[in-house]
Amino acid sequence: MKPDPARDARLAAYRDLLLRWNATINLVSARTAADIDRRHVADSLQLVPLLPEEGSIADLGSGGGLPGLVIAAALPEREVHLVESDRRKAAFLVEAAAAMGLKRVRVHPQRIEQVRLPSLAAVTARALAPLDLLLGFAASLLAPGGIALFPKGRAAEEELTSAAAHWHFTVERFTSRTDPEATILRLSEIRRAGT
C-alpha cells in the first residue's frame, strides 16, 4: 500500500485510542495488543484492495473496529457502517470515528439481525462467526453484485465445505500477508441453496 500521511495519522489516532480503551474494555486480546500494527492494523488494511471501488461497506460485529475502522481510515470518502451490539464497544467506535475525523462512518449499536442498512457493495466480518452464518447476514444485506470479505483461519476450507450444503456462492481465496495459515475469502453471487 502506498504511503499516505493522512491515513497514517488517522490510524495513529485509532491505535492510541484502542490501546487506552483496551485497558477497561476487552477490544483486542492483551496478547495481540503488543503487536497491534501487524496483527490488527496491517491484517485489516490488506482487505482494502479487495473491496469494490465504490458503494457502501458494512463491518459486522465490528468490536474494536477491526477491520471496519481501519478500512474507513484508508477510504475516508466511503460510507462505512459499523454494526456492534455491545454498547460499550459501540461507544468506543463512535469516539474513535470522531477522533479519526471519519465523517462517513455510521455506528449501529444493535444486533445484525435487527439492523437496517442501505444496500451494500461489501460486507466484512473478522473473527465473528462460522461462514454458514456469515453468508446469511451477507445475503440479506448485499446489493446485487455485492461481495463479502471474510478473513478465516486454517479451517477456511472446512467452513467452505460446510457452507456449501446450504449456500451457493462464488469464492476467491487470497493468502493473508500477515498470517500464512490464514485466508481471505471474497464471496459473491451468494444465495441460499434451493433458490
Coordinates of C-alpha atoms in Angstrom, one line a residue:
M1 CA 0.0 0.0 0.0
K2 CA 1.3 3.4 -1.0
P3 CA 2.4 5.9 1.7
D4 CA -0.4 8.1 2.8
P5 CA 0.3 10.6 5.7
A6 CA -3.4 11.4 6.3
R7 CA -4.3 7.8 6.5
D8 CA -1.4 7.1 8.8
A9 CA -2.4 10.0 11.1
R10 CA -5.9 8.6 11.3
L11 CA -4.5 5.1 12.1
A12 CA -2.2 6.6 14.8
A13 CA -5.2 8.2 16.5
Y14 CA -7.1 4.9 16.3
R15 CA -4.2 2.9 17.7
D16 CA -3.8 5.3 20.7
L17 CA -7.5 5.2 21.5
L18 CA -7.8 1.5 21.1
L19 CA -4.9 0.8 23.5
R20 CA -6.3 3.3 26.0
W21 CA -9.8 1.8 25.9
N22 CA -8.5 -1.8 25.9
A23 CA -7.3 -1.3 29.5
T24 CA -11.0 -1.3 30.6
I25 CA -12.9 -3.0 27.7
N26 CA -11.6 -6.1 26.0
L27 CA -11.3 -4.8 22.4
V28 CA -8.3 -6.9 21.4
S29 CA -6.6 -9.6 23.4
A30 CA -3.7 -8.5 25.7
R31 CA -1.5 -11.0 23.8
T32 CA -2.1 -9.4 20.4
A33 CA -2.2 -5.7 21.7
A34 CA 1.6 -5.7 21.8
D35 CA 1.7 -6.4 18.1
I36 CA -1.3 -4.2 17.1
D37 CA 0.3 -2.9 13.9
R38 CA 0.9 -6.3 12.2
R39 CA -1.7 -8.4 14.0
H40 CA -4.6 -6.0 13.6
V41 CA -4.0 -2.9 11.5
A42 CA -2.0 -4.5 8.7
D43 CA -4.3 -7.5 8.8
S44 CA -7.3 -5.2 8.3
L45 CA -5.6 -3.0 5.6
Q46 CA -5.0 -6.0 3.4
L47 CA -8.7 -6.1 2.7
V48 CA -8.8 -2.6 1.2
P49 CA -7.6 -3.6 -2.3
L50 CA -10.1 -6.5 -2.4
L51 CA -13.1 -4.2 -2.0
P52 CA -15.3 -2.8 -4.8
E53 CA -14.2 0.6 -6.0
E54 CA -17.5 2.3 -4.9
G55 CA -20.5 1.8 -2.7
S56 CA -21.3 1.5 1.0
I57 CA -19.5 -1.0 3.2
A58 CA -20.6 -2.6 6.5
D59 CA -18.4 -4.3 9.1
L60 CA -20.5 -6.8 11.0
G61 CA -19.7 -7.5 14.7
S62 CA -17.2 -4.6 14.5
G63 CA -16.0 -4.9 18.1
G64 CA -12.9 -2.7 18.3
G65 CA -13.3 -1.5 14.7
L66 CA -11.4 -4.3 13.0
P67 CA -11.5 -4.3 10.1
G68 CA -14.2 -1.6 9.7
L69 CA -12.5 1.5 11.2
V70 CA -9.2 0.6 9.6
I71 CA -10.9 0.3 6.2
A72 CA -12.6 3.7 6.9
A73 CA -9.2 5.2 7.7
A74 CA -7.9 4.1 4.3
L75 CA -11.1 5.1 2.4
P76 CA -12.5 8.1 4.3
E77 CA -14.7 9.1 1.3
R78 CA -16.7 5.9 1.6
E79 CA -19.7 5.3 3.8
V80 CA -18.8 2.6 6.3
H81 CA -21.4 1.1 8.7
L82 CA -20.1 -0.5 11.9
V83 CA -22.6 -2.9 13.4
E84 CA -21.8 -3.8 17.1
S85 CA -24.4 -4.9 19.6
D86 CA -22.2 -4.4 22.7
R87 CA -23.0 -0.8 23.7
R88 CA -19.6 -0.2 25.3
K89 CA -17.8 -1.3 22.2
A90 CA -20.2 0.8 20.1
A91 CA -19.4 3.8 22.3
F92 CA -15.7 3.2 21.5
L93 CA -16.4 3.1 17.8
V94 CA -18.3 6.4 18.0
E95 CA -15.4 8.1 19.8
A96 CA -12.7 6.6 17.6
A97 CA -14.5 7.6 14.4
A98 CA -14.8 11.2 15.7
A99 CA -11.1 11.2 16.8
M100 CA -10.1 10.0 13.4
G101 CA -12.2 12.6 11.6
L102 CA -14.2 10.0 9.8
K103 CA -17.5 11.8 9.0
R104 CA -18.9 9.0 6.8
V105 CA -18.8 6.3 9.5
R106 CA -22.1 5.2 11.0
V107 CA -22.2 3.1 14.1
H108 CA -25.2 0.9 14.7
P109 CA -25.4 -0.3 18.3
Q110 CA -27.7 -3.3 17.6
R111 CA -27.8 -6.9 16.6
I112 CA -27.0 -7.8 13.0
E113 CA -30.4 -9.4 12.6
Q114 CA -32.2 -6.2 13.5
V115 CA -30.1 -3.6 11.7
R116 CA -31.5 -1.7 8.7
L117 CA -28.8 -0.6 6.2
P118 CA -28.8 0.6 2.7
S119 CA -28.0 -2.0 0.0
L120 CA -24.3 -2.6 0.4
A121 CA -21.4 -3.0 -2.1
A122 CA -19.5 -5.1 0.5
V123 CA -19.7 -6.6 4.0
T124 CA -16.8 -7.6 6.2
A125 CA -16.5 -9.6 9.4
R126 CA -13.4 -10.7 11.3
A127 CA -13.5 -13.5 13.9
L128 CA -17.2 -13.2 14.2
A129 CA -19.0 -16.5 13.3
P130 CA -18.8 -19.6 11.1
L131 CA -19.1 -18.9 7.4
D132 CA -22.5 -20.6 7.1
L133 CA -24.0 -17.9 9.5
L134 CA -22.0 -15.0 7.9
L135 CA -23.4 -15.9 4.5
G136 CA -26.9 -15.5 5.8
F137 CA -26.1 -12.0 7.0
A138 CA -24.3 -11.1 3.8
A139 CA -27.2 -12.4 1.6
S140 CA -29.7 -10.2 3.4
L141 CA -27.6 -7.0 3.3
L142 CA -25.7 -7.0 -0.1
A143 CA -26.9 -5.2 -3.2
P144 CA -26.9 -7.2 -6.4
G145 CA -23.3 -7.7 -7.4
G146 CA -22.1 -7.1 -3.8
I147 CA -19.3 -9.0 -2.2
A148 CA -18.4 -10.4 1.2
L149 CA -14.8 -10.3 2.6
F150 CA -14.2 -12.7 5.4
P151 CA -10.7 -13.4 6.8
K152 CA -10.6 -17.0 8.0
G153 CA -8.0 -19.2 9.8
R154 CA -6.8 -22.6 9.0
A155 CA -10.3 -24.1 9.0
A156 CA -11.3 -22.0 6.0
E157 CA -11.7 -24.9 3.6
E158 CA -13.8 -26.9 6.2
E159 CA -16.1 -23.8 6.6
L160 CA -16.5 -23.5 2.8
T161 CA -17.4 -27.2 2.6
S162 CA -19.9 -26.9 5.4
A163 CA -21.5 -23.7 4.0
A164 CA -21.8 -25.2 0.5
A165 CA -24.5 -27.5 1.9
H166 CA -26.8 -24.5 2.4
W167 CA -25.5 -21.8 0.1
H168 CA -24.5 -21.2 -3.5
F169 CA -21.6 -18.7 -4.0
T170 CA -18.6 -17.9 -6.0
V171 CA -15.4 -17.8 -3.9
E172 CA -12.0 -16.3 -4.5
R173 CA -9.2 -17.1 -2.0
F174 CA -6.3 -14.8 -1.1
T175 CA -3.5 -15.8 1.2
S176 CA -3.1 -13.5 4.2
R177 CA 0.0 -11.3 4.1
T178 CA 0.1 -11.2 7.9
D179 CA -0.6 -14.9 8.7
P180 CA 0.5 -17.7 6.3
E181 CA -2.1 -20.0 7.8
A182 CA -5.0 -17.6 7.2
T183 CA -7.0 -17.0 4.0
I184 CA -9.2 -14.1 3.0
L185 CA -12.4 -15.3 1.3
R186 CA -14.0 -13.0 -1.2
L187 CA -17.5 -14.3 -1.9
S188 CA -20.0 -13.1 -4.5
E189 CA -23.3 -14.4 -6.1
I190 CA -24.4 -15.5 -2.6
R191 CA -27.8 -17.2 -2.5
R192 CA -29.4 -19.9 -0.3
A193 CA -29.3 -23.4 -1.8
G194 CA -32.6 -24.2 -3.5
T195 CA -33.4 -20.7 -4.6

